[in-house]
XYZ file of C-alpha atoms in Angstrom:
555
model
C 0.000 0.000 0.000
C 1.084 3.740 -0.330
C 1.362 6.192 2.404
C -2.145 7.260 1.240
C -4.071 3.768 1.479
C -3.807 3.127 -2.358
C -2.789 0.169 -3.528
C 0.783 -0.094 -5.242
C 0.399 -2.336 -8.171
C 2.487 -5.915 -8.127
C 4.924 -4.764 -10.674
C 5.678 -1.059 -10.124
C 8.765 -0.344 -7.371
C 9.779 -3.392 -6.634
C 11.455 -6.465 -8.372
C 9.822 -10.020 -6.428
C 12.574 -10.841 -3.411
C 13.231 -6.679 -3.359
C 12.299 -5.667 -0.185
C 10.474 -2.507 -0.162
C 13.031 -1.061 2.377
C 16.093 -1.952 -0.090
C 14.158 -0.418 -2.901
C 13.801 2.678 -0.981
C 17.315 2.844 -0.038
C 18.228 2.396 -3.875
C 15.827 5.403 -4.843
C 17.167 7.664 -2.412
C 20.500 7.347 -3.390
C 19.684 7.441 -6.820
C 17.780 10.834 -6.430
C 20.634 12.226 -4.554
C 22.749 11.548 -7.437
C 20.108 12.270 -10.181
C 19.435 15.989 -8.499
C 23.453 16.252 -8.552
C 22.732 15.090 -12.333
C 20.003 17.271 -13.232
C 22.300 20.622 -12.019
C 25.009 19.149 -13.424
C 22.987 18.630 -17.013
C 21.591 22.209 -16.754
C 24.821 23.810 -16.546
C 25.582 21.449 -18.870
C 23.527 23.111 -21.137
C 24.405 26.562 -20.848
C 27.847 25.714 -21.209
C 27.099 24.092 -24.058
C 24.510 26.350 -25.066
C 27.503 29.384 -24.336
C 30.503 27.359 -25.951
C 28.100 27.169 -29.636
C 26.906 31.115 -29.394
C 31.190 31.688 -29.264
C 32.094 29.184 -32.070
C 29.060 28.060 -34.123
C 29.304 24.882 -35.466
C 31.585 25.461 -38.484
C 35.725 24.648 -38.438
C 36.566 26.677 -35.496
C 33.758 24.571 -33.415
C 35.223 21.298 -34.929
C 38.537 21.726 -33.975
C 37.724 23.549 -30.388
C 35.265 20.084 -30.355
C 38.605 17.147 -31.583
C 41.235 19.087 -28.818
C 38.687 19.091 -26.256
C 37.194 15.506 -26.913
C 40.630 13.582 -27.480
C 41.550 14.082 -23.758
C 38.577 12.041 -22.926
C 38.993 9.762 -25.510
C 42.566 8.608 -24.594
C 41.363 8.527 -20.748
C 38.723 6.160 -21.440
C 40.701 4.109 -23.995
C 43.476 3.538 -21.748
C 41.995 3.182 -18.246
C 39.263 4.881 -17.831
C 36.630 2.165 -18.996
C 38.725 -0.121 -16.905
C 38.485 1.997 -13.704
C 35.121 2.891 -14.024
C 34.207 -0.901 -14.180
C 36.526 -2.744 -11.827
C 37.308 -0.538 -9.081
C 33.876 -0.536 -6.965
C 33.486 -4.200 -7.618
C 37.095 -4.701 -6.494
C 36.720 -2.427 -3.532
C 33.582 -4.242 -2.434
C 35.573 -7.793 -2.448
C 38.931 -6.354 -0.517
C 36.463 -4.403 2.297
C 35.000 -7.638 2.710
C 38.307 -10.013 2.438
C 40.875 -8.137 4.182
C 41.237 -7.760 7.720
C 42.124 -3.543 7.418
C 38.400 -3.300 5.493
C 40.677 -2.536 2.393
C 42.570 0.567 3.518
C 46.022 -0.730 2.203
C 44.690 -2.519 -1.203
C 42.928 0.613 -2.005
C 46.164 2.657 -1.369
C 48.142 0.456 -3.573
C 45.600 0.533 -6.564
C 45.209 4.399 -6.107
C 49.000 4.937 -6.530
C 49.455 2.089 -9.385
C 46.572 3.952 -11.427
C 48.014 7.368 -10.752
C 51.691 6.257 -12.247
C 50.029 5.232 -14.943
C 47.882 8.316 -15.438
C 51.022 10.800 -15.402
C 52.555 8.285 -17.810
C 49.612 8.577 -20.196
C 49.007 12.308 -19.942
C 52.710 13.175 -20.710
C 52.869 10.777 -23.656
C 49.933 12.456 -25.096
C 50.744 15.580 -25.078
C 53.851 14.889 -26.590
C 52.331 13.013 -29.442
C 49.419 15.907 -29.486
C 50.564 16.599 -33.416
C 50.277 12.798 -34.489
C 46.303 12.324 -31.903
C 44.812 15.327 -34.170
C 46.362 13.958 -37.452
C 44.917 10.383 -36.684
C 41.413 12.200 -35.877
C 41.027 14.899 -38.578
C 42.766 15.485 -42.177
C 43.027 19.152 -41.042
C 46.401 21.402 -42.868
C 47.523 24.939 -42.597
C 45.876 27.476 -39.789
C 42.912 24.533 -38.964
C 45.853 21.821 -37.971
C 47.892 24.322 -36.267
C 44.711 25.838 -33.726
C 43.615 22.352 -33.155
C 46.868 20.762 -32.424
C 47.458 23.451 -30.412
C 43.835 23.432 -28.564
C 45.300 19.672 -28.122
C 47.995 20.769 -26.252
C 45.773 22.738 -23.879
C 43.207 20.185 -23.411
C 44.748 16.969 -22.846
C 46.506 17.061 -19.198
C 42.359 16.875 -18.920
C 43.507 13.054 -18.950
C 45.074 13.587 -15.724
C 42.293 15.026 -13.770
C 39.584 12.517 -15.565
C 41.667 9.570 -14.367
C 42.187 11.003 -10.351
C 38.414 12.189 -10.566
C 36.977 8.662 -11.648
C 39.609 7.180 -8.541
C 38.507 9.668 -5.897
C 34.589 9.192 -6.636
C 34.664 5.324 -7.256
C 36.389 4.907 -3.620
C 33.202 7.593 -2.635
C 31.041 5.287 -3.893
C 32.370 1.989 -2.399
C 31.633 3.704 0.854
C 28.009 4.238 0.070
C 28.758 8.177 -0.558
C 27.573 8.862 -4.149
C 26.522 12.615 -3.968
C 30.239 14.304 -4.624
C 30.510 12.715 -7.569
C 27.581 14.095 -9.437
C 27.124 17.358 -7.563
C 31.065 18.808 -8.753
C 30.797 18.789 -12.061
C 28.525 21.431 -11.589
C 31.541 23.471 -10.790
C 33.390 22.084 -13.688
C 30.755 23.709 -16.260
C 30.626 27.094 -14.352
C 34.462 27.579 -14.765
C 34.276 27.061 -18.963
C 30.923 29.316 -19.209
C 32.847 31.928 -17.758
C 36.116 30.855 -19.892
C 33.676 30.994 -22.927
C 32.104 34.197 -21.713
C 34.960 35.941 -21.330
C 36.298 34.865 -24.837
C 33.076 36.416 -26.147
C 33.953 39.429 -24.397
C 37.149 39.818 -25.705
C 36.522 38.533 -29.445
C 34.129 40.419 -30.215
C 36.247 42.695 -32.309
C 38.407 39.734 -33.630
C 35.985 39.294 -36.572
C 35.419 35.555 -35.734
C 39.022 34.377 -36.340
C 40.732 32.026 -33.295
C 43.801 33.804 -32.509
C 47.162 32.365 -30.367
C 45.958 33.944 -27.384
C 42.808 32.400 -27.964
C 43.358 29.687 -27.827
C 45.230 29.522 -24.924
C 42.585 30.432 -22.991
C 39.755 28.442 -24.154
C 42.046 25.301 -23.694
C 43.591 26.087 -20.503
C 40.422 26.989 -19.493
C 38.418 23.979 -19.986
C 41.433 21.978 -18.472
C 40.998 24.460 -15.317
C 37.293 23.499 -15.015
C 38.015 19.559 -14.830
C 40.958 20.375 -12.257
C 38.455 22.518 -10.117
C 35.652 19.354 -10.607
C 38.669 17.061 -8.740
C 39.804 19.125 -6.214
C 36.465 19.358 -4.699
C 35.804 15.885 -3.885
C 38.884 16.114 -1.197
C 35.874 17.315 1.303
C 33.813 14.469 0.543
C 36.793 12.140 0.785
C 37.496 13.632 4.377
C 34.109 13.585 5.292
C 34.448 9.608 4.760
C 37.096 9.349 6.913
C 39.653 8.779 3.782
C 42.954 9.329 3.755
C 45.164 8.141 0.545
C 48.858 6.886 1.644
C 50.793 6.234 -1.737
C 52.064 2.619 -1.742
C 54.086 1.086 -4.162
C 54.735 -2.526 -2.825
C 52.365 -3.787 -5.685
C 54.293 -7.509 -5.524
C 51.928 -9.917 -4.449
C 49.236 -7.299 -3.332
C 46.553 -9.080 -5.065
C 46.792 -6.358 -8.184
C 46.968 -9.205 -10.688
C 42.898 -10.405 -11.125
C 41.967 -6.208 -11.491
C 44.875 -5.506 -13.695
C 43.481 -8.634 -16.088
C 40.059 -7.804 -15.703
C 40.761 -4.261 -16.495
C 42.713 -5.728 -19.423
C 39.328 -6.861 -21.026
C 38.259 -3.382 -20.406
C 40.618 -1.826 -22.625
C 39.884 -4.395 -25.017
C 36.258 -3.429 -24.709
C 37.314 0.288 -24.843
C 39.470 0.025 -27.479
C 36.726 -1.359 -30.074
C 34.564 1.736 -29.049
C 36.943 3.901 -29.875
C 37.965 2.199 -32.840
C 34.653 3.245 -34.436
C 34.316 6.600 -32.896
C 37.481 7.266 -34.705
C 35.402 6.108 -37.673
C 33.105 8.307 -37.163
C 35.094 11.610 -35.623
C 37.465 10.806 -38.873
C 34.319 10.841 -41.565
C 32.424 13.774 -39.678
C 35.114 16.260 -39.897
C 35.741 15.268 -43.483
C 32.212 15.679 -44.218
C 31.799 18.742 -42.180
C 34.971 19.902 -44.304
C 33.256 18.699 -47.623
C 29.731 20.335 -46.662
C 32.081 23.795 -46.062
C 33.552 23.293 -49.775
C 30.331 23.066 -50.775
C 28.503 25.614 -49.234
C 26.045 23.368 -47.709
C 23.719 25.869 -45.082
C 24.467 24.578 -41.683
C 27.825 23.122 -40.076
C 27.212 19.733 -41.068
C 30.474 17.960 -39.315
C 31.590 16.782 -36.335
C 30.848 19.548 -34.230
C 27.100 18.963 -35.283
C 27.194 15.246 -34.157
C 28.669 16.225 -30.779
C 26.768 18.572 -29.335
C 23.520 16.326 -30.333
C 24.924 13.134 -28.690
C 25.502 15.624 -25.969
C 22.075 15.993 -25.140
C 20.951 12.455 -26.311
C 22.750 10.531 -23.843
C 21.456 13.601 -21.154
C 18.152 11.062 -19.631
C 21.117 8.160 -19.466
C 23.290 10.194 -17.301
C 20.770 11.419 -15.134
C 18.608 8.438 -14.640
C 20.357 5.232 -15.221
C 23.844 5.766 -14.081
C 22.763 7.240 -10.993
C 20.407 3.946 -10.478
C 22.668 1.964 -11.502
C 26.071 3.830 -9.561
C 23.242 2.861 -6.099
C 22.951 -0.582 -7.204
C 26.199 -1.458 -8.113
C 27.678 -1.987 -4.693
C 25.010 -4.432 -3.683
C 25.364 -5.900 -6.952
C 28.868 -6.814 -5.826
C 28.414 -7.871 -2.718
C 25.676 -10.290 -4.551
C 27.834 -11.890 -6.641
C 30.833 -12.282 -4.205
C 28.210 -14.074 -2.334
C 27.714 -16.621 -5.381
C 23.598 -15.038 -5.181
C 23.095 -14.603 -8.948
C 19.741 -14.458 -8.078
C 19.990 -11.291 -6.475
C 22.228 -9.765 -9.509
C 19.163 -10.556 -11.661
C 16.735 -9.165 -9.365
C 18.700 -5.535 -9.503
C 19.579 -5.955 -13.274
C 15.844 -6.399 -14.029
C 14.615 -3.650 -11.649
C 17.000 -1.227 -13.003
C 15.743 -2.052 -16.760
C 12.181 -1.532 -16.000
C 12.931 1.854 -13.546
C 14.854 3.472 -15.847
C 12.815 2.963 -18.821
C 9.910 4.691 -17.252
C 11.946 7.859 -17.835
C 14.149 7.217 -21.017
C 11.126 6.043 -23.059
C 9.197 9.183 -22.782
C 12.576 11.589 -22.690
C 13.202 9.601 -26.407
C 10.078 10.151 -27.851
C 10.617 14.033 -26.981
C 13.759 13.726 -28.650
C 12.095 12.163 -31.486
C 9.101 14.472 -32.370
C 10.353 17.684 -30.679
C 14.244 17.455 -32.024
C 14.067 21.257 -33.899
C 12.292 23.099 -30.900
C 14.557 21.153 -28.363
C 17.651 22.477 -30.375
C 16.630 25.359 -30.834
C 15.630 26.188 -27.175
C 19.395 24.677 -25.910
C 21.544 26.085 -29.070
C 19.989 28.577 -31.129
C 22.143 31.716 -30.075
C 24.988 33.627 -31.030
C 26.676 32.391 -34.238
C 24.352 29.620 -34.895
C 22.054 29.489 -37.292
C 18.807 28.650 -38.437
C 20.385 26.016 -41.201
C 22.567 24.695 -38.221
C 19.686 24.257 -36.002
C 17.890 22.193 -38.750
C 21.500 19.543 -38.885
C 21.544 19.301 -35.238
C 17.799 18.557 -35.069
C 17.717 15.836 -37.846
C 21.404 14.244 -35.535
C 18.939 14.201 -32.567
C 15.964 12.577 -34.149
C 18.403 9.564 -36.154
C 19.590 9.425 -32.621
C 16.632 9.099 -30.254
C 15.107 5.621 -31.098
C 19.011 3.996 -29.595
C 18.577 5.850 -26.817
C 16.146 3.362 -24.732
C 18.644 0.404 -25.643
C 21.962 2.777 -25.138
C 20.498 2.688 -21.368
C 19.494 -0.857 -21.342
C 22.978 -1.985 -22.171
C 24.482 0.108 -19.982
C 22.665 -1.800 -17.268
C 22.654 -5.407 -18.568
C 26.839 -4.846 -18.703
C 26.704 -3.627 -15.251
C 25.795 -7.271 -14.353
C 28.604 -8.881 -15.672
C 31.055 -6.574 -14.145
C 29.193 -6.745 -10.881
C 30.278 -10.884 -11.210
C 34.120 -9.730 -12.303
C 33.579 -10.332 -15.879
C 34.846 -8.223 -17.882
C 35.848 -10.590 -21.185
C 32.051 -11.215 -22.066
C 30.945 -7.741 -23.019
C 34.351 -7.017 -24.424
C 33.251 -10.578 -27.189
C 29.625 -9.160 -27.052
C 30.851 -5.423 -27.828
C 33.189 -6.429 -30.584
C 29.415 -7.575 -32.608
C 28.183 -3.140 -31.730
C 32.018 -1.944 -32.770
C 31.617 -3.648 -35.632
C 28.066 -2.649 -36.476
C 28.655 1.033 -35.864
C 31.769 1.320 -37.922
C 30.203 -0.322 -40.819
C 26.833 1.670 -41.396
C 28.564 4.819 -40.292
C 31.537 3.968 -43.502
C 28.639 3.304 -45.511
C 26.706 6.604 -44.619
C 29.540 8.435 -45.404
C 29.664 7.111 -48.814
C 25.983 6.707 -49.570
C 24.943 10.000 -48.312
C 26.050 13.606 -49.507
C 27.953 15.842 -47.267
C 24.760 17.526 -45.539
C 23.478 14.048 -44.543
C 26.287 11.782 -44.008
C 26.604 12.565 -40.134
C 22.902 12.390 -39.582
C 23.523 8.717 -41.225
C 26.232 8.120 -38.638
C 23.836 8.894 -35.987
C 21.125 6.299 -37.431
C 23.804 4.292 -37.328
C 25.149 4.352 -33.745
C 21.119 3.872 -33.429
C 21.382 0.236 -34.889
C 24.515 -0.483 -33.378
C 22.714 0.233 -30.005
C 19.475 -1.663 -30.527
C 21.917 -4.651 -31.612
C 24.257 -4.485 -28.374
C 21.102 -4.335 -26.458
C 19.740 -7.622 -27.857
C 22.665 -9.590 -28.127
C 23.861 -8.138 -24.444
C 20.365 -9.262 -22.859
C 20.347 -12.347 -24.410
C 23.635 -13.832 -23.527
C 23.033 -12.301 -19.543
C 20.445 -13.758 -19.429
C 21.488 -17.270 -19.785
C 24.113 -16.222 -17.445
C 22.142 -15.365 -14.431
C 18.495 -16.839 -15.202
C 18.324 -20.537 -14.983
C 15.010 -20.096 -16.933
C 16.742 -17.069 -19.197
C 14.005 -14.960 -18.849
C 15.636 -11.340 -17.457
C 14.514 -9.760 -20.475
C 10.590 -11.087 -20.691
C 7.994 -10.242 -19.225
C 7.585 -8.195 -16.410
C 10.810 -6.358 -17.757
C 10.352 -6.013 -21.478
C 6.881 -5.735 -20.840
C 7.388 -2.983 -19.355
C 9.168 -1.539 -22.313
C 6.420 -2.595 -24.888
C 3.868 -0.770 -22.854
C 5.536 2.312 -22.148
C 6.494 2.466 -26.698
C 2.646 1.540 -26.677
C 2.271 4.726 -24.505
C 4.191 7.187 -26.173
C 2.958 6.662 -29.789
C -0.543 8.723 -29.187
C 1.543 11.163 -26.492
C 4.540 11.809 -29.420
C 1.811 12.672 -31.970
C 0.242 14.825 -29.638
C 3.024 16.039 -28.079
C 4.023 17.276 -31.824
C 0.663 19.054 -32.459
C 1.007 20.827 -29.666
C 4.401 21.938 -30.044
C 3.015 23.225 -33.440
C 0.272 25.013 -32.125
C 2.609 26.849 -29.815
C 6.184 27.560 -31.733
C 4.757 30.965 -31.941
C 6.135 31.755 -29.052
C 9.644 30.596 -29.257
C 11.325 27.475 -29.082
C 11.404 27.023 -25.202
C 7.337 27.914 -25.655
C 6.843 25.114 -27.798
C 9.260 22.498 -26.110
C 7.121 23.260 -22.641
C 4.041 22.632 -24.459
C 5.054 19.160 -26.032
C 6.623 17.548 -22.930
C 3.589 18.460 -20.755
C 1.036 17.034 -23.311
C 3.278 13.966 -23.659
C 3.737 13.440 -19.878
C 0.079 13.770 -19.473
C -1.082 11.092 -21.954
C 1.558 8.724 -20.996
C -0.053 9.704 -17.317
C -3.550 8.968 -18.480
C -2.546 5.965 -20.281
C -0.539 4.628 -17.790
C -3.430 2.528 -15.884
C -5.432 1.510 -18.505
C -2.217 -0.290 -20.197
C -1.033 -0.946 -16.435
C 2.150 0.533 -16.431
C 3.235 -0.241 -13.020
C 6.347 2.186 -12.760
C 4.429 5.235 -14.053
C 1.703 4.967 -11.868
C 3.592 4.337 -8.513
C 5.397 7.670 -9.460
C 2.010 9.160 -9.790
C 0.760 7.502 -6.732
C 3.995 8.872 -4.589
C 4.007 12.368 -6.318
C 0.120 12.665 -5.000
C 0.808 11.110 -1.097
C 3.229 13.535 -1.042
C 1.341 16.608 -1.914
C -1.209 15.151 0.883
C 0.881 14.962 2.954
């Protein structure tokens, strides 16, 4: 029953053997995270929304876009999949093995994964000239400003790599706020980078000078430095206090350092076709420039719409799934694989009560949502209209980009790390392909909305083939992904095809006044069919929210 009498139906908070108290627990975490998230995506967006009005989405915004993105790439190639996978899992075990709750193995992977992260940051920079050659075919003035954006931007690697450390050993201890309340602070440093650049370009007739560029890259690397340093308060708050060891012999570094070898495996196919696509995009962005297609059709384009795709993802599933992981752990450490499919199947059918609606928005409101986040300063109309049709070949991967981001949490909850790196090859390979064969297919002004359709298939394959093969892992009857759980996902789709259409009209009806306007009026008339229709097609997770949202206003 809810706090006001009503009756919660069978499937909507909890997974069967989920107690209602552990559920709770989850939530709360989750929605301390997910407010972190939501501030953290909303200054997100003015950055983002700041960073476009400065550059546009033509060259300059490409190559600002490659320097600032290749810092992040290289992190997560070379460790940072691995860390983000293996270290709470790993934590979890050597609190629970050791007779010092951990203290000492955590020092000693801390330090190992720091050496290694000053390695990697100096060898990139040094090799800054032959990253931006292997991501662009840039010459003259464009390689110069990027390679030297590069230079800026990639000790970034550094601060990535301690940040991931710092919160992961947060969120071992059951602390998970830090992590995704500080990049909050992160996004106010580059708006005022960016807005200070706008202050003192405006005379500079558009062209990136020296100066710059220095401080648009230093800049952004200052706002990832200031996003680390303030987790040392949380970390003292937990009592933590890092002693650098390096007597790694025979510490029990070997089964993380092989799992996280998988990782980079993993990793590594990713990247291999982003580089596809980062490589095709700013060649078609450069083409579509030659040409003098209307609107920055390039890499810059694809960005900043995956940028906002993946938005509901960040907010909703990886803070569910960052609460869950821990127990996860301690699950499977147990040998209670039951328990692991009981979290994997609750976070499926949780988060898709928000990422199914927040695609369809995507879907039938991309041009108003673009327009509301993007459409100032140097961007245009034309540009608005590139970015839009990006969002909407995005928006159908986006509910199985989120499933498979759980499902994969399951293995590495159990240590495994080689099965999704097999499974991910099939999605590397997918992606690469189509995306190659947009390029080719399409002309310049379409080609990267084709490599966005493309990442959608891609997704909706990993999903399937990920689900399947967990299943048989975890379910003696493989059934993780039937019903209740993909039920739930057929009925919410069922849901959202009347609230999208109406959801368009009435962004229609009210574009008149302005994008925001019309973006307002389509999400509300969308929520509220998906509301109405919600107990009629018994949509369990929609109407407990409802139920919860109305105890609490009686309350």
């Amino acid at each position: 029953m809810t706090p006001d009498g009503s009756a919660v139906p069978e499937e909507a908070t909890t997974e069967p053997g989920i107690s209602p108290a552990r559920s709770a627990s989850v939530l709360r975490s989750g929605a301390v995270m997910a407010a972190g998230s939501v501030v953290s995506r909303a200054t997100g967006f003015l950055r983002s929304a700041v960073v476009i009005a400065a550059l546009g989405t033509g060259l300059t915004a490409d190559g600002y876009t490659v320097a600032n993105t290749v810092p992040n790439i290289l992190y997560i190639l070379l460790i940072g999949g691995a860390l983000n996978a293996v270290f709470v899992p790993e934590l979890v075990r050597a609190a629970k093995e050791h007779a010092d709750g951990g203290a000492a193995y955590t020092d000693r992977l801390l330090t190992l994964c720091t050496v290694g992260l000053l390695a990697l940051t100096a060898l990139a920079v040094a090799a800054a000239p032959l990253i931006v050659g292997l991501y662009t075919d840039y010459d003259g003035r464009q390689a110069e400003l990027t390679i030297a954006l590069a230079r800026y931007c990639l000790p970034q690697i550094l601060f990535y790599g301690l940040f991931t450390l710092l919160g992961q050993v947060l969120n071992a201890r059951g602390r998970f706020g830090a992590m995704m309340w500080t990049p909050v602070l992160n996004n106010l440093v580059v708006i005022g980078v960016f807005g200070l650049y706008i202050a003192v370009a405006a005379n500079s007739g558009g062209a990136l000078t020296d100066a710059h560029a220095h401080l648009l890259g230093w800049g952004t690397t200052a706002g990832i430095a200031v996003q680390t340093l303030a987790l040392l308060p949380a970390l003292r708050a937990a009592k933590f206090r890092w002693r650098p060891r390096f007597d790694w012999r025979g510490s029990g570094l070997t089964r993380p350092m092989r799992a996280a070898g998988w990782l980079v495996l993993l990793v590594l196919t990713n990247q291999l076709a982003y580089w596809v696509v980062t490589r095709l995009s700013t060649t078609a962005g450069q083409e579509a420039f030659e040409q003098q297609v209307a609107g920055g059709a390039g890499y810059a384009a694809y960005s900043y719409a995956y940028q906002l795709w993946v938005v509901p993802q960040g907010i909703i599933t990886v803070s569910l799934v960052t609460a869950l992981m821990p127990r996860m752990s301690r699950a499977a450490a147990d040998g209670d694989l039951a328990g692991v499919r009981r979290d994997v199947a609750y976070a499926l059918r949780t988060s898709s009560a928000v990422v199914v609606p927040a695609a369809t928005v995507f879907l039938v409101l991309a041009p108003w949502v673009m327009g509301s986040v993007f459409g100032y300063g140097r961007t245009t109309d034309a540009d608005i209209a590139v970015m839009a049709g990006i969002m909407m070949a995005f928006a159908p991967g986006l509910i199985a980009f989120s499933g498979q981001y759980v499902l994969s949490r399951g293995f590495y909850a159990m240590s495994d790390t080689r099965t999704p790196f097999l499974l991910n090859l099939v999605v590397a390979a997918v992606n690469a392909g189509l995306s190659a064969a947009a390029y080719w297919v399409l002309p310049a002004r379409w080609a990267v909305t084709g490599m966005a359709g493309a990442s959608t298939v891609a997704f909706v394959v990993g999903f399937a083939v990920t689900g399947y093969v967990l299943s048989r892992r975890i379910s003696a009857t493989g059934t993780l992904l039937r019903s209740p759980t993909l039920g739930a996902h057929l009925k919410l789709i069922a849901a959202c095809l009347p609230a999208g259409a109406l959801a368009y009209g009435a962004a229609r009806a009210a574009e008149g006044a302005g994008d925001i306007a019309a973006v307002g009026a389509g999400t509300l008339a969308l929520l509220l069919t998906v509301v109405l229709l919600a107990r009629p097609l018994r949509i369990g997770e929609i109407t407990a929210m409802v139920d919860g949202g109305r105890a609490r206003l009686r309350r």
